[in-house]
mmCIF file with all atom_site columns, C-alpha atoms in Angstrom:
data_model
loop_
_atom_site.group_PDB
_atom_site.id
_atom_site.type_symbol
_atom_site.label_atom_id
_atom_site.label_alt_id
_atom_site.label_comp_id
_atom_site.label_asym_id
_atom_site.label_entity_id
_atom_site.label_seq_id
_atom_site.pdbx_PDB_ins_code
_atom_site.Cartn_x
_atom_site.Cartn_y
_atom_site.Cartn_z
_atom_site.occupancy
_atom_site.B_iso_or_equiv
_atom_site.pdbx_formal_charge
_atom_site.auth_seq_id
_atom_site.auth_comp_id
_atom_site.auth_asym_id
_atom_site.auth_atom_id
_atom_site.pdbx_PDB_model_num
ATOM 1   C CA . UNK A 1 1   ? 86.593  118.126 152.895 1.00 48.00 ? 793  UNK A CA 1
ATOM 2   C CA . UNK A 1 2   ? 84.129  120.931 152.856 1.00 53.00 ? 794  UNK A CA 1
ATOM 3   C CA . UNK A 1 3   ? 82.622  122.978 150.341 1.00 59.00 ? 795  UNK A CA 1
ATOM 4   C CA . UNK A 1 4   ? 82.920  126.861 150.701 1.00 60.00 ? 796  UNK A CA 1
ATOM 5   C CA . UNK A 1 5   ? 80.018  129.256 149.108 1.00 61.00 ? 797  UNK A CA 1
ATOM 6   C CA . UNK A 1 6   ? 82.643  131.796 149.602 1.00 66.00 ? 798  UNK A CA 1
ATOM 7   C CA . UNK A 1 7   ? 86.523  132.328 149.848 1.00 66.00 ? 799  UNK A CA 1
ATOM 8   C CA . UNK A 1 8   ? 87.827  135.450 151.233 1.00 70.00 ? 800  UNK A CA 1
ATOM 9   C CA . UNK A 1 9   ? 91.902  135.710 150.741 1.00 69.00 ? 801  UNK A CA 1
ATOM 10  C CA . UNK A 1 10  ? 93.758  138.433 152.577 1.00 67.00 ? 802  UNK A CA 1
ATOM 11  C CA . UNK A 1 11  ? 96.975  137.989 150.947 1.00 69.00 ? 803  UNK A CA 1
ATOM 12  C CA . UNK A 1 12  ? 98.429  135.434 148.891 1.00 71.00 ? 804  UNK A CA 1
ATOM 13  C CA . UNK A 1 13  ? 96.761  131.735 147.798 1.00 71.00 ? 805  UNK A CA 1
ATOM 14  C CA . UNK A 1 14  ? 98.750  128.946 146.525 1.00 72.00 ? 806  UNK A CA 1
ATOM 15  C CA . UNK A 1 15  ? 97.124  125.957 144.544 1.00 70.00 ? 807  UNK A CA 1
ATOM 16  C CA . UNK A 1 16  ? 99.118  123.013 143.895 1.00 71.00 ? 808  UNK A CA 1
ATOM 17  C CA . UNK A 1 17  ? 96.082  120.805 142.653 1.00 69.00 ? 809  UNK A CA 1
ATOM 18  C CA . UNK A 1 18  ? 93.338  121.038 140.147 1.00 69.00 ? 810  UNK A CA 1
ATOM 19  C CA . UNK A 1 19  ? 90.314  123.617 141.058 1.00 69.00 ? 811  UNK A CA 1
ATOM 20  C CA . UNK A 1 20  ? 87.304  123.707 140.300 1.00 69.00 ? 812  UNK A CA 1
ATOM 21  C CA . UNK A 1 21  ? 85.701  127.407 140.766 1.00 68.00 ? 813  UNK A CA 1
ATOM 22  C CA . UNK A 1 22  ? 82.173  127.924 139.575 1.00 68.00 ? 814  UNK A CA 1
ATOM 23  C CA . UNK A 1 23  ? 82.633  132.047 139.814 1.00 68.00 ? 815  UNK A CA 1
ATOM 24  C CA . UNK A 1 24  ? 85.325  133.759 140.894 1.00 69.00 ? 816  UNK A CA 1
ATOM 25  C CA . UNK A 1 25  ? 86.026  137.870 141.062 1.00 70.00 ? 817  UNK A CA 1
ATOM 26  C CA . UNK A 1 26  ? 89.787  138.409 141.518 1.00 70.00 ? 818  UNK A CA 1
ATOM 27  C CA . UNK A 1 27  ? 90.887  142.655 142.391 1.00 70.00 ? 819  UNK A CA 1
ATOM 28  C CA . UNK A 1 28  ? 94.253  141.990 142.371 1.00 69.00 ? 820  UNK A CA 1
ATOM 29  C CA . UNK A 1 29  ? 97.060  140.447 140.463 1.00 74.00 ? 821  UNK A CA 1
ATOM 30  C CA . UNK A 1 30  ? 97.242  136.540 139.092 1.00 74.00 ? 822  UNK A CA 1
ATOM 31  C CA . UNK A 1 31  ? 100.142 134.724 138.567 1.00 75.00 ? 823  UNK A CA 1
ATOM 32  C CA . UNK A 1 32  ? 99.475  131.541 136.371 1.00 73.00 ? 824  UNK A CA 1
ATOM 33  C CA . UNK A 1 33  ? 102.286 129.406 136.263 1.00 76.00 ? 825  UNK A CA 1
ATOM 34  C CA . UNK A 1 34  ? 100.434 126.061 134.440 1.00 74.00 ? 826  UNK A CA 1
ATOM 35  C CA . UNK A 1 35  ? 97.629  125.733 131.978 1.00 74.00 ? 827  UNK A CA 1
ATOM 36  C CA . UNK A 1 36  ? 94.050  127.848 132.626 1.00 73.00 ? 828  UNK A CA 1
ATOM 37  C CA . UNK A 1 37  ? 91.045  126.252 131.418 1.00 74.00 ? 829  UNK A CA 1
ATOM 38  C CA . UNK A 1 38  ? 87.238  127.555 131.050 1.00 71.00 ? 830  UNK A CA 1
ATOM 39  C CA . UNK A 1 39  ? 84.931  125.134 130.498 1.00 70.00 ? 831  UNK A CA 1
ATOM 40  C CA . UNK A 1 40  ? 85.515  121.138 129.136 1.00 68.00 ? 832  UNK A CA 1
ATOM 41  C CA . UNK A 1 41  ? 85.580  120.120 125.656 1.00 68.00 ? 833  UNK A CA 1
ATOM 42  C CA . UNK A 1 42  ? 82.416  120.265 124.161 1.00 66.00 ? 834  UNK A CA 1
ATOM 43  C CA . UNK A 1 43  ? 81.037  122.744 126.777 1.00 69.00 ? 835  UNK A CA 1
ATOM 44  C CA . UNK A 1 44  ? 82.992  126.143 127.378 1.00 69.00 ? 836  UNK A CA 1
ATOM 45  C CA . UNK A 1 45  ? 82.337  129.184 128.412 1.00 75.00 ? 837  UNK A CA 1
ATOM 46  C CA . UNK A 1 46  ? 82.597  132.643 127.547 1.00 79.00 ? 838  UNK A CA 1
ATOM 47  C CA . UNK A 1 47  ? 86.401  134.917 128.688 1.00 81.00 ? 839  UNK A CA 1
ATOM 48  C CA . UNK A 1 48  ? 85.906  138.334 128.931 1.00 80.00 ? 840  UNK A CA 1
ATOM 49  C CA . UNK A 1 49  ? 88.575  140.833 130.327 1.00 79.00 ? 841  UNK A CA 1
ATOM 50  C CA . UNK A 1 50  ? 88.217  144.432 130.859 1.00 78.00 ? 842  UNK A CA 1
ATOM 51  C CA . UNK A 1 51  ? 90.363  147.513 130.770 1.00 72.00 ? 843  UNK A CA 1
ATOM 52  C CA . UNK A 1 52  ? 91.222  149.470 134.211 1.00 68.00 ? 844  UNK A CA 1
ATOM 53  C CA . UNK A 1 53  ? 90.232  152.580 132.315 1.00 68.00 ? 845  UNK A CA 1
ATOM 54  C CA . UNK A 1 54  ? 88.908  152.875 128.726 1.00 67.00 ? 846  UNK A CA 1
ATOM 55  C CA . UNK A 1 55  ? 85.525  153.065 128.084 1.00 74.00 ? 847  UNK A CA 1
ATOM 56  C CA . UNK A 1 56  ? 84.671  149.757 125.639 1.00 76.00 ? 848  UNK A CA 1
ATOM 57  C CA . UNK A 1 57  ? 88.129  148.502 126.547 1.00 77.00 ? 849  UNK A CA 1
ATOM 58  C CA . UNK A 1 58  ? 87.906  145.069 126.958 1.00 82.00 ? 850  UNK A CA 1
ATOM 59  C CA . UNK A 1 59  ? 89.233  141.216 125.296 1.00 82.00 ? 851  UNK A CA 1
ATOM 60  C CA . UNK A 1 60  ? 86.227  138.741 124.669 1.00 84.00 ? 852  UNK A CA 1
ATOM 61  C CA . UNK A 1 61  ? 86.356  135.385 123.547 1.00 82.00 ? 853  UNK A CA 1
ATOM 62  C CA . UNK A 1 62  ? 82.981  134.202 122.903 1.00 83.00 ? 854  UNK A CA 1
ATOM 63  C CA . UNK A 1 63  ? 82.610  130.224 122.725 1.00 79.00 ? 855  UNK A CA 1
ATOM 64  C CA . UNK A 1 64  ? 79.326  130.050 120.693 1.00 80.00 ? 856  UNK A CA 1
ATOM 65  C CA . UNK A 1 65  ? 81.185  131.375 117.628 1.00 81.00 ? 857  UNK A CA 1
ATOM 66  C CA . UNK A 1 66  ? 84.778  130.507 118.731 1.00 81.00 ? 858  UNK A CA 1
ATOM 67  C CA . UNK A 1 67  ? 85.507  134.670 118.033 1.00 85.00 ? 859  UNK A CA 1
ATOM 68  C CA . UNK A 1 68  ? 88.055  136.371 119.699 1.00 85.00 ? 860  UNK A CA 1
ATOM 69  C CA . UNK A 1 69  ? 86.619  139.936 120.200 1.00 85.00 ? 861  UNK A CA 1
ATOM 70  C CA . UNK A 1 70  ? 87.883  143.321 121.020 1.00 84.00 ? 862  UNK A CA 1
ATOM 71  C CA . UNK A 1 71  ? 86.272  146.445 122.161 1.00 83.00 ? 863  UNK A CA 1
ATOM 72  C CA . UNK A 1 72  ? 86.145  149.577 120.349 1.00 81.00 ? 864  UNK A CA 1
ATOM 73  C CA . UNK A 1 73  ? 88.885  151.111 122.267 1.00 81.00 ? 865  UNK A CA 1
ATOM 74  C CA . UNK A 1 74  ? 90.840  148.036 122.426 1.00 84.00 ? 866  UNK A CA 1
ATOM 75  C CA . UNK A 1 75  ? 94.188  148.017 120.336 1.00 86.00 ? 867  UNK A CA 1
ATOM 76  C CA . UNK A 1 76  ? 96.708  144.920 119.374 1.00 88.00 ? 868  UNK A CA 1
ATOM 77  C CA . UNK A 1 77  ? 100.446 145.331 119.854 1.00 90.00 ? 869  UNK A CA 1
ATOM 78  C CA . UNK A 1 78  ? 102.907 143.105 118.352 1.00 89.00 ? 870  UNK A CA 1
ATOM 79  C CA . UNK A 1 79  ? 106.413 143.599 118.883 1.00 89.00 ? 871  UNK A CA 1
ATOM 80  C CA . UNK A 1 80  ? 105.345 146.582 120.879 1.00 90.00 ? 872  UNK A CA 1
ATOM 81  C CA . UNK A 1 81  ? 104.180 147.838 124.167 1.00 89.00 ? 873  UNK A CA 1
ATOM 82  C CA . UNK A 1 82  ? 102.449 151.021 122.854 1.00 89.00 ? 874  UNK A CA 1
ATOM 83  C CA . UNK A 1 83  ? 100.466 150.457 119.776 1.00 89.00 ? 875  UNK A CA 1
ATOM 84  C CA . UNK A 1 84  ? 99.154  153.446 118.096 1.00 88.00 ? 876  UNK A CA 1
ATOM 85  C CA . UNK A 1 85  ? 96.591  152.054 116.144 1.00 89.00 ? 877  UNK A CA 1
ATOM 86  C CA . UNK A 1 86  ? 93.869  149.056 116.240 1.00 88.00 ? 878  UNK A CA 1
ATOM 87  C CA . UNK A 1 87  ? 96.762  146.809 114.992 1.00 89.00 ? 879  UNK A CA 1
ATOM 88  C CA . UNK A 1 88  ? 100.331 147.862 115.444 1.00 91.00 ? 880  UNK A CA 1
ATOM 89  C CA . UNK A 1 89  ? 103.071 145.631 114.173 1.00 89.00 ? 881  UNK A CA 1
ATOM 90  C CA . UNK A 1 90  ? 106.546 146.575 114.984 1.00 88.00 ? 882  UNK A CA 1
ATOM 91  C CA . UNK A 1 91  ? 109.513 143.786 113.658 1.00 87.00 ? 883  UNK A CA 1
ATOM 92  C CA . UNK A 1 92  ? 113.092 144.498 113.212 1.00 85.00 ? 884  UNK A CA 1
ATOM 93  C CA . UNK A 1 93  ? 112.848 141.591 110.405 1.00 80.00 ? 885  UNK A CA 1
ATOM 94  C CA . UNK A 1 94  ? 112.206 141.427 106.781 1.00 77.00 ? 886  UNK A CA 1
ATOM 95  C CA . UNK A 1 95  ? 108.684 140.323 106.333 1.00 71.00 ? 887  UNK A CA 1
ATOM 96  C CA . UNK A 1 96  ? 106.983 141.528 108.876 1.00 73.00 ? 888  UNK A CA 1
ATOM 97  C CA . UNK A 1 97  ? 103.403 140.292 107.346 1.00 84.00 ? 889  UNK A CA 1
ATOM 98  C CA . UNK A 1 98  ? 102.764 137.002 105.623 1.00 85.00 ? 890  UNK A CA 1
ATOM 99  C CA . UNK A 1 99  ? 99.054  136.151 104.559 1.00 87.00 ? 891  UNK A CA 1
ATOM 100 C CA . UNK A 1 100 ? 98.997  132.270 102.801 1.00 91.00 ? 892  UNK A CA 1
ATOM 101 C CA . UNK A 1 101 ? 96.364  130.835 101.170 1.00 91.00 ? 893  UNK A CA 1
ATOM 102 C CA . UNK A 1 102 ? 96.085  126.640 100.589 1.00 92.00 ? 894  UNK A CA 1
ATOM 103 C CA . UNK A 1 103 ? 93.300  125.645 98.213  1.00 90.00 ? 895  UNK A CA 1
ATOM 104 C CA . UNK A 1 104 ? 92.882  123.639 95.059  1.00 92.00 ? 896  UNK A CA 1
ATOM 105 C CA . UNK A 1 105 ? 90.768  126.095 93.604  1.00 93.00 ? 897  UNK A CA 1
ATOM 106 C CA . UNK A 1 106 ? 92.464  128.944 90.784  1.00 92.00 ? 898  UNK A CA 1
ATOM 107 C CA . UNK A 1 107 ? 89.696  131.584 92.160  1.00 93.00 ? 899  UNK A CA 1
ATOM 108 C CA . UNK A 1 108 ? 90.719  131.888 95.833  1.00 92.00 ? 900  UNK A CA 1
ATOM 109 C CA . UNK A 1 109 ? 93.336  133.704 96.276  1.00 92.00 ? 901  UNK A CA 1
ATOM 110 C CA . UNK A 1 110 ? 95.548  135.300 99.518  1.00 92.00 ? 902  UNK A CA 1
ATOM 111 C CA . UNK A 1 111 ? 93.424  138.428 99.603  1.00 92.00 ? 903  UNK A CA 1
ATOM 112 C CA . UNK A 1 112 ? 93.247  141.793 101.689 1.00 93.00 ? 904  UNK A CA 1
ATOM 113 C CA . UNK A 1 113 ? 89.730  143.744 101.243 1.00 94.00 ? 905  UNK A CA 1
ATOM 114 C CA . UNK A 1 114 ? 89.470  147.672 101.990 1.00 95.00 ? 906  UNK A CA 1
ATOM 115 C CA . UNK A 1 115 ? 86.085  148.610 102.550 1.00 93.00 ? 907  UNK A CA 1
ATOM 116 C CA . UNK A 1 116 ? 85.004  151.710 102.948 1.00 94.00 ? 908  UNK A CA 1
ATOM 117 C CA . UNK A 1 117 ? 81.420  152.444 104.185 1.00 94.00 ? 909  UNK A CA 1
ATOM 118 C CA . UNK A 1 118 ? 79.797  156.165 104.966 1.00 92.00 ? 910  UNK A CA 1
ATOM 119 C CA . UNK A 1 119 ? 77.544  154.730 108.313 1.00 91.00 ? 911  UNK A CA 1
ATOM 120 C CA . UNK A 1 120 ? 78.578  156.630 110.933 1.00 85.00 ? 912  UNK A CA 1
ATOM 121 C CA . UNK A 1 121 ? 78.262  153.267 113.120 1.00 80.00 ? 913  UNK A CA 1
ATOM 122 C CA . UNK A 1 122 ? 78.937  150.196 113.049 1.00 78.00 ? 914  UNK A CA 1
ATOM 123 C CA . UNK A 1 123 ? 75.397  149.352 113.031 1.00 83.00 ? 915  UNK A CA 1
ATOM 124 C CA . UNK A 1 124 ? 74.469  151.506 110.071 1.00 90.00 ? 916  UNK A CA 1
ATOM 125 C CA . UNK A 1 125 ? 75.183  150.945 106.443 1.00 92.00 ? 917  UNK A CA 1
ATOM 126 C CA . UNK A 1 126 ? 75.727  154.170 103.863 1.00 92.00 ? 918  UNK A CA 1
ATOM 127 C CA . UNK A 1 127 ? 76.576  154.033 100.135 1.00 92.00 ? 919  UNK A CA 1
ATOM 128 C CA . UNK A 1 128 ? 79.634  155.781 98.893  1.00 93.00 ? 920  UNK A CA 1
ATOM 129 C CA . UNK A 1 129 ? 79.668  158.659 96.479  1.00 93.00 ? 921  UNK A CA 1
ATOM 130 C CA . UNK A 1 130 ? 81.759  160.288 93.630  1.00 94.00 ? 922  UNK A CA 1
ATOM 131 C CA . UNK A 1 131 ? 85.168  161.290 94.597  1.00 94.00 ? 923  UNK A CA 1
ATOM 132 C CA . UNK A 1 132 ? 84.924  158.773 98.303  1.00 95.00 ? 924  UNK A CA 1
ATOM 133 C CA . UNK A 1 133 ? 88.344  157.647 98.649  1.00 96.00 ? 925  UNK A CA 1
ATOM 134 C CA . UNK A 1 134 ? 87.800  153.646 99.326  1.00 96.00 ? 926  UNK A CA 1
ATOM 135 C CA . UNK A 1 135 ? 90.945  152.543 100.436 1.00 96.00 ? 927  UNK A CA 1
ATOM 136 C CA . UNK A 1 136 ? 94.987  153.152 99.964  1.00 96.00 ? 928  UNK A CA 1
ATOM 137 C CA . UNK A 1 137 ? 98.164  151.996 100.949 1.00 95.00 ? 929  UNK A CA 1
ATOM 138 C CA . UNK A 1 138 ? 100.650 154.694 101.988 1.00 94.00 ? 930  UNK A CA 1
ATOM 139 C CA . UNK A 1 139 ? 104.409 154.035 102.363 1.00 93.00 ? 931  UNK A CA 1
ATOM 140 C CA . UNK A 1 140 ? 106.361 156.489 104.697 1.00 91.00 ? 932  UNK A CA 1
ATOM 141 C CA . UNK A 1 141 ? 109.853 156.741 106.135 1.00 91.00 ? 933  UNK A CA 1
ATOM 142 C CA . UNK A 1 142 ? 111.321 158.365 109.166 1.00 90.00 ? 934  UNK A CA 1
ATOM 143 C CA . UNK A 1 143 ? 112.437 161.903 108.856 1.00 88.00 ? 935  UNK A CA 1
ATOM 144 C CA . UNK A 1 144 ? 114.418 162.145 111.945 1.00 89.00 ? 936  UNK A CA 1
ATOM 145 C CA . UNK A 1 145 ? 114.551 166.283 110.774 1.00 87.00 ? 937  UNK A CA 1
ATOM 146 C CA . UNK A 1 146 ? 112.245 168.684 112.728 1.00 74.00 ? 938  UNK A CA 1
ATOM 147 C CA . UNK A 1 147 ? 109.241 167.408 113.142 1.00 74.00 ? 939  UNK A CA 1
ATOM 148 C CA . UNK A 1 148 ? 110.576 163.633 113.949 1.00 76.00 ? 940  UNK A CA 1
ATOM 149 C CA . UNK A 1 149 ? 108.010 161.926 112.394 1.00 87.00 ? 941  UNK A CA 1
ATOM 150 C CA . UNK A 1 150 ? 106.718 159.437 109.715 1.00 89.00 ? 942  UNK A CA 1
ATOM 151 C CA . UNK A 1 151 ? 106.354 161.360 106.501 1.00 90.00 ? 943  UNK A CA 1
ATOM 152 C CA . UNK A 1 152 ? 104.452 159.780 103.110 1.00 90.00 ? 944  UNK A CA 1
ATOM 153 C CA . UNK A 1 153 ? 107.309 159.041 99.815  1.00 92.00 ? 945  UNK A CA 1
ATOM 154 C CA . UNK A 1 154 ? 104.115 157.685 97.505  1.00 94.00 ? 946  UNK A CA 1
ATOM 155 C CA . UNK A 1 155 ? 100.852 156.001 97.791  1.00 95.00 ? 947  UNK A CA 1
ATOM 156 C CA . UNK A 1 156 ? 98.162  153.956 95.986  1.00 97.00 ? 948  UNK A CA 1
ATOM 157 C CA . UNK A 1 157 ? 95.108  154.973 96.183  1.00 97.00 ? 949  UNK A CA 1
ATOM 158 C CA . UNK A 1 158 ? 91.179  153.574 94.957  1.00 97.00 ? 950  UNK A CA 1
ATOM 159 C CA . UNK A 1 159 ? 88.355  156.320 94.652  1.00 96.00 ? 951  UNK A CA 1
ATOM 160 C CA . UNK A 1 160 ? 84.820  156.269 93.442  1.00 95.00 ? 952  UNK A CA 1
ATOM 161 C CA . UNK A 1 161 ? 84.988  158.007 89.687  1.00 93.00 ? 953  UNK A CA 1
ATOM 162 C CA . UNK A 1 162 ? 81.167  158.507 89.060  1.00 90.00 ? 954  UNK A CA 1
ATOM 163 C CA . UNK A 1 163 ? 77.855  157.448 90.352  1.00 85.00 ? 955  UNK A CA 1
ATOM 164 C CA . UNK A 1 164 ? 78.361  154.906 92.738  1.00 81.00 ? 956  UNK A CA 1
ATOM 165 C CA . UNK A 1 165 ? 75.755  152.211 93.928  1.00 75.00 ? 957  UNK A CA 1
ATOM 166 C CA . UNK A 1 166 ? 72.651  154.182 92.227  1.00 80.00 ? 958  UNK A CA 1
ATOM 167 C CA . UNK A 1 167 ? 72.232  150.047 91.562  1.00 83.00 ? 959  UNK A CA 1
ATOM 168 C CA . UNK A 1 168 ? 73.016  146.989 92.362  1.00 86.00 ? 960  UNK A CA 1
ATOM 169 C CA . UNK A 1 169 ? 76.818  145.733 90.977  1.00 87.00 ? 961  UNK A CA 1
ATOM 170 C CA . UNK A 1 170 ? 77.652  149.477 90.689  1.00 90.00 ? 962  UNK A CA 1
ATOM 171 C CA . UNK A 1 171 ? 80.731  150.585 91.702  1.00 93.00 ? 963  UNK A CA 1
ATOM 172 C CA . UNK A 1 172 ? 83.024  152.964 88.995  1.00 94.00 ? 964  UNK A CA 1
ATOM 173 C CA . UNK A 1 173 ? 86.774  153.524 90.684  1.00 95.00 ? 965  UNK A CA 1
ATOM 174 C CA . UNK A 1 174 ? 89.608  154.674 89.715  1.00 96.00 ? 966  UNK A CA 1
ATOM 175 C CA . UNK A 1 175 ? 93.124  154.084 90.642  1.00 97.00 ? 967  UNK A CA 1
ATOM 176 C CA . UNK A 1 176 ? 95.838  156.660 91.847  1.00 97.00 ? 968  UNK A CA 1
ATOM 177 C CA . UNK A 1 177 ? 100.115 156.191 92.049  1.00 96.00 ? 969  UNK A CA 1
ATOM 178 C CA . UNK A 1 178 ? 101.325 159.329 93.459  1.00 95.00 ? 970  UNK A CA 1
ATOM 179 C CA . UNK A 1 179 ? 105.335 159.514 94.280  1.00 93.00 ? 971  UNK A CA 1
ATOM 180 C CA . UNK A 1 180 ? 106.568 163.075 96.157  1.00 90.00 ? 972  UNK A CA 1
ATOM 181 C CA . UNK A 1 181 ? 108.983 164.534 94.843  1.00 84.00 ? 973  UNK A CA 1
ATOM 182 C CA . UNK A 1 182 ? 112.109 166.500 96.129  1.00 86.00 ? 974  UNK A CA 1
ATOM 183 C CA . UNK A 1 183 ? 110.966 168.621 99.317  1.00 82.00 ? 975  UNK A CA 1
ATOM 184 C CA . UNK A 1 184 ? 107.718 166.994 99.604  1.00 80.00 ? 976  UNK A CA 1
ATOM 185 C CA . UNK A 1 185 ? 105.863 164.448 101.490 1.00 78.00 ? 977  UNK A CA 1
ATOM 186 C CA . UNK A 1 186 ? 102.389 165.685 99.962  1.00 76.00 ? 978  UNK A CA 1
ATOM 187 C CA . UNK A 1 187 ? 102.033 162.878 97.080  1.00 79.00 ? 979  UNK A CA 1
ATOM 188 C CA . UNK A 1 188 ? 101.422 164.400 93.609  1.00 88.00 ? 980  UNK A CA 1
ATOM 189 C CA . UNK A 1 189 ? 99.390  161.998 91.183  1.00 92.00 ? 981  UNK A CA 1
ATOM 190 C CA . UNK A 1 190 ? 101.935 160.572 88.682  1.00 93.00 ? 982  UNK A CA 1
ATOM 191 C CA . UNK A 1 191 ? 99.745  157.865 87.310  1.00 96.00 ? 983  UNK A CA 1
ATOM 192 C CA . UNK A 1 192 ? 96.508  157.316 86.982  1.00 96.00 ? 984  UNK A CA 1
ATOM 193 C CA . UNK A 1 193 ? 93.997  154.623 85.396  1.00 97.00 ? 985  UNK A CA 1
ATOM 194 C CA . UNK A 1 194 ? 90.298  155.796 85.313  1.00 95.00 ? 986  UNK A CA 1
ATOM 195 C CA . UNK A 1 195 ? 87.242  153.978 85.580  1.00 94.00 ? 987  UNK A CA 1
ATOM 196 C CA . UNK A 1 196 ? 86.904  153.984 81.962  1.00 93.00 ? 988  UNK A CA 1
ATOM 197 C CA . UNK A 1 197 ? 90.254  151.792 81.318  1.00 94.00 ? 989  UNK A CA 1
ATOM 198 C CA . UNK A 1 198 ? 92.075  155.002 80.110  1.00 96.00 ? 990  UNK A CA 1
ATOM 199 C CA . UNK A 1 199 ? 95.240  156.065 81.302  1.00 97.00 ? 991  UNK A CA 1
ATOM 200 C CA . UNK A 1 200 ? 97.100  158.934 82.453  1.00 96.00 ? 992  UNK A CA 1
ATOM 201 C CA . UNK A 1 201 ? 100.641 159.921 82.956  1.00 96.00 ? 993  UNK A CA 1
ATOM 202 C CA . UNK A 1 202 ? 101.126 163.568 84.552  1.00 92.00 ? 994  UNK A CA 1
ATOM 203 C CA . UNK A 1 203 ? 97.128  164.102 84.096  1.00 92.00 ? 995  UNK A CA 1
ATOM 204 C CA . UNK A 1 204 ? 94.599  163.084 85.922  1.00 91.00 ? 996  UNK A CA 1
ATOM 205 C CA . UNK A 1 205 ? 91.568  163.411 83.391  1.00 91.00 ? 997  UNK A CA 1
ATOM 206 C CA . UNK A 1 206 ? 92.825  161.171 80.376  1.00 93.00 ? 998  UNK A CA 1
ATOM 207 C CA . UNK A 1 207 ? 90.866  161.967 77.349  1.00 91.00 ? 999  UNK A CA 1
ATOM 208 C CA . UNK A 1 208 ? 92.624  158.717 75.496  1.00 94.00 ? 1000 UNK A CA 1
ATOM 209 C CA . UNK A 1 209 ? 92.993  155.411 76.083  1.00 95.00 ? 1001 UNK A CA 1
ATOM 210 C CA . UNK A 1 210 ? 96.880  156.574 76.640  1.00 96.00 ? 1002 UNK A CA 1
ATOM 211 C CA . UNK A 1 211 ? 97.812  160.693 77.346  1.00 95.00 ? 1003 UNK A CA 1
ATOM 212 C CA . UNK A 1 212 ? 101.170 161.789 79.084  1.00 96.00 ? 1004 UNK A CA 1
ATOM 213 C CA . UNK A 1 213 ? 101.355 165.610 79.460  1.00 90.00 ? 1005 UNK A CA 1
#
């Protein structure tokens, strides 16, 4: 059996067996119909797919850190074809996320961090200020009237209420519950706890530890 350097294919290429391929720069389409491996155990290689058009568009796997890595214009889908954001996650079902956590210890818990930085790269780090909105959760429904679109019912909301990070361990926030009301999707402030542990009801400067205006 000989060795090729090369192997031009005109049209299609059917491989019962096992092959070994060193390099290999496919145009066209694959069909897989059994298991692809890169690389043995203990020695793998790095997977990297690109997109036909996007700039940064590509899938990476790198084996040095085990990472599964996705370019900057590179977006997930689940349950969907067309997803309009980095991760879109479209389910007909209840529970359509479920984060678990299994340790013995009381101090780590199933947690989801919002971070908000003000670099205008990835590479480049820049502290927050007063009034820097550091993360929310919005819920929305369908209004299938006019505009046909997802409009906001109420929110939660964390923002910087002070100096922030003029020092180390330095972070004052404050937290926002805004509902809409009738013939509104805007989000009016109904509740909201300051930095200072005082609270607010209709207001959002509490001069108590408890006002409601």
């Amino acid at each position: 059996v000989g060795i090729a350097k090369k192997l031009y294919v005109g049209t299609d290429l059917d491989v019962d067996g096992t092959t070994n391929l060193d390099a290999v720069d496919i145009d066209g389409a694959v069909q897989l119909d059994n298991t692809f491996t890169v690389g043995v155990d203990g020695t793998g290689y790095d997977v990297k797919f690109f997109g036909d058009e996007a700039t940064n568009g590509y899938m990476l796997w790198d084996q040095s850190t085990d990472d599964l890595i996705l370019g900057s214009a590179s977006k997930i889908g689940i349950g969907t074809t067309s997803p309009d954001s980095p991760l879109s996650i479209e389910t007909a079902s209840a529970m359509a996320v479920n984060i678990d956590n299994w340790s013995n210890s009381q101090t780590t818990p199933a947690a989801i961090y919002l971070r908000k930085n003000k670099g205008t790269d990835f590479s480049t780090d820049a502290s927050v200020a007063d009034d820097t909105q550091l993360g929310a959760i919005y819920f929305q429904g369908m209004n299938a009237t006019g505009t046909n679109d997802y409009e906001t019912g109420a929110y939660i909301m964390a923002r910087v209420n002070g100096s922030a990070a003029t020092q180390d361990n330095d972070m004052p926030t404050e937290l926002l519950f805004a509902t809409s009301p009738e013939n509104s999707q805007s989000g009016a402030v109904s509740l909201l706890i300051s930095s200072s542990g005082t609270v607010g009801i209709g207001t959002t400067d509490p001069s108590s530890k408890l006002q409601v205006e």
